[in-house]
Structure formats: structure tokens, C-alpha cells
C-alpha positions as a Markdown table, in Angstrom:
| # | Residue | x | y | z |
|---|---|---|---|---|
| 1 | Unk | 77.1 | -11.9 | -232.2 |
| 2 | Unk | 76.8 | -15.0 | -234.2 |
| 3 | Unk | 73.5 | -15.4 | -236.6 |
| 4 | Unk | 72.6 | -18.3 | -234.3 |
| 5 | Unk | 72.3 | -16.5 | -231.6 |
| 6 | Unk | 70.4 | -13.3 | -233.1 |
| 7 | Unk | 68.1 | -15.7 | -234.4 |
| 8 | Unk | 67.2 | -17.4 | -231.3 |
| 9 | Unk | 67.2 | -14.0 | -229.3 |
| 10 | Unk | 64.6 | -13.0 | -232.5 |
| 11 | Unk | 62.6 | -16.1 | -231.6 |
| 12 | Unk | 62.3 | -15.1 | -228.2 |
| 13 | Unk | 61.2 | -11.6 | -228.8 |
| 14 | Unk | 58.7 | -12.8 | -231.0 |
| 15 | Unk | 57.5 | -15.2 | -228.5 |
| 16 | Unk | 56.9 | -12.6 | -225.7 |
| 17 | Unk | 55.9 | -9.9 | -228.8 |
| 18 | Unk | 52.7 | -12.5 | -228.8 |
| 19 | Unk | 51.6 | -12.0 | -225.1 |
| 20 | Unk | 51.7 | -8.3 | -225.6 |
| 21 | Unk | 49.7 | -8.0 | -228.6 |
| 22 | Unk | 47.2 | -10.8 | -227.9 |
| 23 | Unk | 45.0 | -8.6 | -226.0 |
| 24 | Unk | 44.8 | -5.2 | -228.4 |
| 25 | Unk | 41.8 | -5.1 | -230.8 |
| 26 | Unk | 39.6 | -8.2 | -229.0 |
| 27 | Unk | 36.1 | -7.9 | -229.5 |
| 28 | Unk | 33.8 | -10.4 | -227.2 |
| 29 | Unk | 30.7 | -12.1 | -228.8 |
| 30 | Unk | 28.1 | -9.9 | -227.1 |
| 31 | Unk | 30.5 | -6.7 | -228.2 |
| 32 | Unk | 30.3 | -7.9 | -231.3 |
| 33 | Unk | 26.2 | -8.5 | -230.9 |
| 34 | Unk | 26.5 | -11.9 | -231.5 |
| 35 | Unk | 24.4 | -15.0 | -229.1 |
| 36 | Unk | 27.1 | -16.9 | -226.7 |
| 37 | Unk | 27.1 | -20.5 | -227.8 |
| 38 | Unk | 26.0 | -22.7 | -224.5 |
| 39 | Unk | 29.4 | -23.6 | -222.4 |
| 40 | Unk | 31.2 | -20.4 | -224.0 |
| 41 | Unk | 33.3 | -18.3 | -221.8 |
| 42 | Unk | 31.9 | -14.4 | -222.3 |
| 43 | Unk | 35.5 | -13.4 | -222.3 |
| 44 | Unk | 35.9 | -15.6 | -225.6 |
| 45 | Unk | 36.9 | -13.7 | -229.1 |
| 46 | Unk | 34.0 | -13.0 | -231.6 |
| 47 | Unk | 37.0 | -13.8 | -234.3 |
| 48 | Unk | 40.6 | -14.2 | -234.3 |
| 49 | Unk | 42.2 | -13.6 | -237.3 |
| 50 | Unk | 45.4 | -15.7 | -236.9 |
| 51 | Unk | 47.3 | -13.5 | -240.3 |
| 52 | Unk | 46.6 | -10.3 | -238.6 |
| 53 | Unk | 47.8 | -11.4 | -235.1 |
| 54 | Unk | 50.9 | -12.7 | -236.7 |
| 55 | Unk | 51.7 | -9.8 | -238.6 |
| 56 | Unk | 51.2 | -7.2 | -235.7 |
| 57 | Unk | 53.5 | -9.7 | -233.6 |
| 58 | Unk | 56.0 | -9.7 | -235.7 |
| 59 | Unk | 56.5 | -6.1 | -236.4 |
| 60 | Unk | 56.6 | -5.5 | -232.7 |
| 61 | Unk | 59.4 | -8.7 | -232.5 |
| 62 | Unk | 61.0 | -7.0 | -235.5 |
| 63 | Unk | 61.1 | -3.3 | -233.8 |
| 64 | Unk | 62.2 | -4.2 | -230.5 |
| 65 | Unk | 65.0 | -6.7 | -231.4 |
| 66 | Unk | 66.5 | -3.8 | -233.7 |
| 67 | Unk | 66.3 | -1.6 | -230.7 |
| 68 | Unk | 68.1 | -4.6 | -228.7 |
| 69 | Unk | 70.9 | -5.2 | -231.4 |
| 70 | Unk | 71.8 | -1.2 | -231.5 |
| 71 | Unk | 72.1 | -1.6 | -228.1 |
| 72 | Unk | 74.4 | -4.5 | -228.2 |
| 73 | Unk | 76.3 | -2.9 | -230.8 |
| 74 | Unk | 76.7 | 0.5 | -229.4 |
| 75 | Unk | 76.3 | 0.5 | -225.4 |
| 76 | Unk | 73.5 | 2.3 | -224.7 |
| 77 | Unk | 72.3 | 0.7 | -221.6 |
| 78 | Unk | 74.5 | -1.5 | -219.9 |
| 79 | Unk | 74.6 | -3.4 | -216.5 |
| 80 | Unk | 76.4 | -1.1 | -214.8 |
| 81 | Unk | 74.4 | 1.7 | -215.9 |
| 82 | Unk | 71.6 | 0.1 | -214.4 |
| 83 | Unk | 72.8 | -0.6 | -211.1 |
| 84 | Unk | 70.4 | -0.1 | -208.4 |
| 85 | Unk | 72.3 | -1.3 | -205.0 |
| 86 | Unk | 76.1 | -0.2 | -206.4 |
| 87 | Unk | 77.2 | -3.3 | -206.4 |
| 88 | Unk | 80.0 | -2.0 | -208.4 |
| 89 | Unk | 81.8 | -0.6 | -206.1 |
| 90 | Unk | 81.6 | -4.0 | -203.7 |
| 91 | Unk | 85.1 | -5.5 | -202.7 |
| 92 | Unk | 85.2 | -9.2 | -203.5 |
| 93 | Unk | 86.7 | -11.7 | -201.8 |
């Protein structure tokens, strides 16, 4: 695989890294026992501390693209070992 392309496929996994640790470790502003400010959602963050977020994102992007390049580079899981409907055993035409 060409540095390009682990880079972008990095990228990637960071990107969706940041949906799955947005929501771990939010404290509202009543949790936090602070008054809502008027037109505040109550779902809103008390704080978000941007440096934190980032950090825990990308050691998740950084795990799970390492688990993704050993698995390109050795085999583990590949589409046929995945196949559901055994597909490949179909005769095209």
C-alpha cells in the first residue's frame, strides 16, 4: 500500500474515531450544577476541552488503523471469510 493511501485511510479512521468518542465523558450544565443560559439546549456540554477530545480521538484512529494495516498485511479477515450468502460458490455468467 502506498503512503498515500494509508494516510487517507488514517484520515478516515480518525474522522469516524471522532463520532465514537464525542459522547464518552460529557457532563451537561445542570450535571455539572451550573444555571442553563436562556435559549440553551439542556443536552449542551458544561465544557469541551477541544486538546483532550483530540487526543482521545486520535489514539482510538491510531489503534484501530494498526489493527487495519496487520490485517492488510497478513489476512486475517478477508471477504470471503466473511461471506454470509456464499456467494462464492455462485456460477457467473
Amino acid at each position: 500500500m502506498r503512503w498515500t493511501s494509508a494516510l487517507a485511510i488514517y484520515v478516515l479512521f480518525w474522522a469516524f474515531s471522532v463520532f465514537l468518542v464525542l459522547p464518552f465523558g460529557v457532563r451537561t450544565t445542570r450535571e455539572a450544577g451550573g444555571d442553563l443560559v436562556p435559549g440553551q439546549a439542556e443536552s449542551a456540554p458544561d465544557e469541551f476541552h477541544s486538546g483532550r477530545t483530540a487526543w482521545r480521538v486520535t489514539v482510538v484512529a491510531t489503534v484501530l488503523f494498526v489493527l487495519f494495516q496487520l490485517n492488510y498485511s497478513y489476512g486475517w479477515i478477508t471477504p470471503q471469510s466473511v461471506d454470509l450468502f456464499d456467494r462464492g460458490n455462485m456460477v457467473t455468467r
